[in-house]
Amino acid sequence: MGFKMPHIAVIIGLVCIGVALIFQIVGLATTGWTSGRTAVQSGFGFVTVDVDRGLWSACSGSSCADYSGDLPDWLEACRAFSIIGLLVIVGSLVVGVLICFMDNKMLPMIAAILAFVAAFCLLIEFAVFAGEYEDAFGDADLGYSFALTIVAFLLCIAAGVCFLVPNFVG
């Protein structure tokens, strides 16, 4: 089982799915899903502070707090599909790397299917978040973590298409 040079489209697919993995990890782990200002009561009355919120915690200034207690179902769904999408991206990347070492005509198809399944999971994740965040967080703006997840979604689609090319080109 030695290295064999894969089709150029497979190499592009590997780059796309690798970058999607990085973007999804960053998007999942950071608090940049929404960014906005909120009023909090202090000894001097109400003051407004900048708040960044993610899937797992919220940060204001240099202090962060993890979410606790009963979380809304939509946030739990976003978390679940984000993690499932991340795991499927890893699976697509592993199968994509196997293409470079094994001469199996099914591997590019499997890598493509996994990339499309990952894209579907990410689509559910950011669509649910976009549909619910305004009710939960008020007039906060969507942030960089949300954008990274959308880019990861697009890269998964691109990777899936690239992994399919060797099946249709001689």
CSV table of C-alpha atoms in Angstrom, one decimal:
chain,number,residue,atom,x,y,z
A,1,MET,CA,0.0,0.0,0.0
A,2,GLY,CA,2.2,2.8,-1.3
A,3,PHE,CA,1.4,6.4,-2.2
A,4,LYS,CA,-0.2,6.9,-5.6
A,5,MET,CA,-0.8,10.3,-7.1
A,6,PRO,CA,-4.5,10.9,-7.0
A,7,HIS,CA,-6.5,12.9,-9.6
A,8,ILE,CA,-6.0,16.7,-9.2
A,9,ALA,CA,-9.6,17.1,-8.3
A,10,VAL,CA,-9.1,14.7,-5.4
A,11,ILE,CA,-6.2,16.9,-4.2
A,12,ILE,CA,-8.4,20.0,-4.4
A,13,GLY,CA,-11.1,18.1,-2.6
A,14,LEU,CA,-8.7,17.2,0.2
A,15,VAL,CA,-7.6,20.8,0.6
A,16,CYS,CA,-11.3,21.9,0.7
A,17,ILE,CA,-12.3,19.4,3.3
A,18,GLY,CA,-9.2,20.1,5.3
A,19,VAL,CA,-9.9,23.8,5.4
A,20,ALA,CA,-13.6,23.0,6.2
A,21,LEU,CA,-12.4,21.0,9.2
A,22,ILE,CA,-10.3,23.8,10.5
A,23,PHE,CA,-13.1,26.4,10.0
A,24,GLN,CA,-15.7,24.1,11.6
A,25,ILE,CA,-13.5,23.5,14.7
A,26,VAL,CA,-13.0,27.2,15.1
A,27,GLY,CA,-16.7,27.9,14.5
A,28,LEU,CA,-17.7,25.3,17.0
A,29,ALA,CA,-15.3,26.3,19.7
A,30,THR,CA,-15.5,30.1,19.7
A,31,THR,CA,-17.9,32.6,21.0
A,32,GLY,CA,-18.3,34.6,17.8
A,33,TRP,CA,-21.7,33.3,16.8
A,34,THR,CA,-23.4,36.6,17.8
A,35,SER,CA,-22.0,39.9,18.8
A,36,GLY,CA,-24.1,42.7,20.4
A,37,ARG,CA,-24.6,45.0,23.3
A,38,THR,CA,-26.8,44.3,26.3
A,39,ALA,CA,-27.9,46.2,29.3
A,40,VAL,CA,-26.8,45.0,32.7
A,41,GLN,CA,-27.6,46.4,36.1
A,42,SER,CA,-24.7,47.7,38.1
A,43,GLY,CA,-24.3,49.8,41.3
A,44,PHE,CA,-24.7,52.9,39.0
A,45,GLY,CA,-27.9,51.8,37.3
A,46,PHE,CA,-27.9,50.1,33.9
A,47,VAL,CA,-24.9,50.0,31.7
A,48,THR,CA,-24.4,48.5,28.3
A,49,VAL,CA,-21.7,46.0,27.7
A,50,ASP,CA,-20.5,44.1,24.6
A,51,VAL,CA,-21.4,40.4,24.6
A,52,ASP,CA,-20.2,37.7,22.3
A,53,ARG,CA,-22.1,34.4,22.3
A,54,GLY,CA,-21.3,31.0,21.0
A,55,LEU,CA,-22.8,27.6,21.1
A,56,TRP,CA,-21.2,26.8,24.5
A,57,SER,CA,-20.6,30.1,26.3
A,58,ALA,CA,-20.9,33.9,26.3
A,59,CYS,CA,-18.2,36.4,26.9
A,60,SER,CA,-18.2,40.0,27.9
A,61,GLY,CA,-14.9,41.8,28.1
A,62,SER,CA,-12.4,39.4,29.6
A,63,SER,CA,-14.9,37.2,31.5
A,64,CYS,CA,-16.7,34.2,30.0
A,65,ALA,CA,-19.5,32.0,31.4
A,66,ASP,CA,-20.6,28.6,30.1
A,67,TYR,CA,-24.3,28.1,29.5
A,68,SER,CA,-26.0,26.1,32.2
A,69,GLY,CA,-29.4,24.9,33.2
A,70,ASP,CA,-32.1,24.1,30.7
A,71,LEU,CA,-31.0,25.2,27.3
A,72,PRO,CA,-33.4,25.8,24.4
A,73,ASP,CA,-34.0,22.9,22.1
A,74,TRP,CA,-32.8,24.9,19.1
A,75,LEU,CA,-29.4,25.5,20.7
A,76,GLU,CA,-29.1,21.8,21.6
A,77,ALA,CA,-29.9,21.0,18.0
A,78,CYS,CA,-27.3,23.4,16.7
A,79,ARG,CA,-24.7,21.9,19.0
A,80,ALA,CA,-25.6,18.3,17.9
A,81,PHE,CA,-25.5,19.0,14.2
A,82,SER,CA,-22.3,21.0,14.6
A,83,ILE,CA,-20.6,18.0,16.3
A,84,ILE,CA,-22.0,15.5,13.9
A,85,GLY,CA,-21.0,17.7,10.9
A,86,LEU,CA,-17.4,17.9,12.4
A,87,LEU,CA,-17.2,14.2,12.8
A,88,VAL,CA,-18.4,13.5,9.3
A,89,ILE,CA,-15.9,16.1,7.9
A,90,VAL,CA,-13.2,14.1,9.7
A,91,GLY,CA,-14.5,10.9,8.1
A,92,SER,CA,-14.5,12.5,4.6
A,93,LEU,CA,-10.9,13.7,5.1
A,94,VAL,CA,-9.8,10.2,6.3
A,95,VAL,CA,-11.4,8.5,3.3
A,96,GLY,CA,-9.9,11.2,1.0
A,97,VAL,CA,-6.5,10.5,2.3
A,98,LEU,CA,-7.1,6.7,1.8
A,99,ILE,CA,-7.7,7.5,-1.9
A,100,CYS,CA,-4.0,8.4,-2.1
A,101,PHE,CA,-2.9,5.0,-0.8
A,102,MET,CA,-5.5,2.6,-2.1
A,103,ASP,CA,-6.7,1.8,-5.6
A,104,ASN,CA,-10.4,1.4,-4.8
A,105,LYS,CA,-12.9,3.1,-7.2
A,106,MET,CA,-15.5,3.4,-4.4
A,107,LEU,CA,-13.4,5.6,-2.1
A,108,PRO,CA,-13.9,8.8,-4.0
A,109,MET,CA,-17.7,8.2,-4.0
A,110,ILE,CA,-17.6,7.5,-0.2
A,111,ALA,CA,-15.6,10.6,0.4
A,112,ALA,CA,-18.0,12.7,-1.7
A,113,ILE,CA,-21.1,11.3,0.1
A,114,LEU,CA,-19.5,12.0,3.5
A,115,ALA,CA,-18.7,15.6,2.4
A,116,PHE,CA,-22.3,16.1,1.3
A,117,VAL,CA,-23.7,14.6,4.5
A,118,ALA,CA,-21.4,17.0,6.5
A,119,ALA,CA,-22.6,19.9,4.4
A,120,PHE,CA,-26.2,18.9,5.2
A,121,CYS,CA,-25.5,18.8,8.9
A,122,LEU,CA,-23.8,22.2,8.8
A,123,LEU,CA,-26.8,23.6,6.8
A,124,ILE,CA,-29.2,22.5,9.5
A,125,GLU,CA,-26.9,23.9,12.2
A,126,PHE,CA,-26.6,27.4,10.8
A,127,ALA,CA,-30.2,27.5,9.5
A,128,VAL,CA,-31.6,26.7,12.9
A,129,PHE,CA,-29.3,29.2,14.6
A,130,ALA,CA,-30.2,31.9,12.1
A,131,GLY,CA,-33.9,31.3,12.5
A,132,GLU,CA,-33.8,31.4,16.3
A,133,TYR,CA,-31.0,33.7,17.5
A,134,GLU,CA,-33.0,36.9,17.2
A,135,ASP,CA,-35.7,35.8,19.6
A,136,ALA,CA,-33.0,34.6,22.0
A,137,PHE,CA,-30.4,37.3,21.8
A,138,GLY,CA,-32.3,40.4,20.6
A,139,ASP,CA,-30.7,42.6,18.0
A,140,ALA,CA,-27.3,41.0,18.2
A,141,ASP,CA,-25.4,40.6,14.9
A,142,LEU,CA,-24.3,37.3,13.5
A,143,GLY,CA,-20.5,37.0,14.0
A,144,TYR,CA,-17.4,35.4,12.6
A,145,SER,CA,-18.1,31.9,14.0
A,146,PHE,CA,-21.4,31.8,12.2
A,147,ALA,CA,-19.6,32.9,9.0
A,148,LEU,CA,-16.9,30.3,9.4
A,149,THR,CA,-19.6,27.6,9.6
A,150,ILE,CA,-21.2,28.8,6.4
A,151,VAL,CA,-17.8,28.8,4.7
A,152,ALA,CA,-17.2,25.2,6.0
A,153,PHE,CA,-20.5,24.3,4.5
A,154,LEU,CA,-19.5,25.7,1.1
A,155,LEU,CA,-16.1,24.0,1.3
A,156,CYS,CA,-17.8,20.6,2.0
A,157,ILE,CA,-19.9,21.0,-1.1
A,158,ALA,CA,-16.9,21.9,-3.2
A,159,ALA,CA,-15.0,18.9,-1.7
A,160,GLY,CA,-17.9,16.6,-2.5
A,161,VAL,CA,-18.0,17.7,-6.1
A,162,CYS,CA,-14.2,17.4,-6.4
A,163,PHE,CA,-14.2,13.9,-5.0
A,164,LEU,CA,-16.8,12.9,-7.6
A,165,VAL,CA,-14.8,14.1,-10.6
A,166,PRO,CA,-12.5,11.0,-10.9
A,167,ASN,CA,-15.7,8.8,-11.2
A,168,PHE,CA,-16.8,10.8,-14.3
A,169,VAL,CA,-13.4,11.6,-15.9
A,170,GLY,CA,-11.3,8.9,-17.4
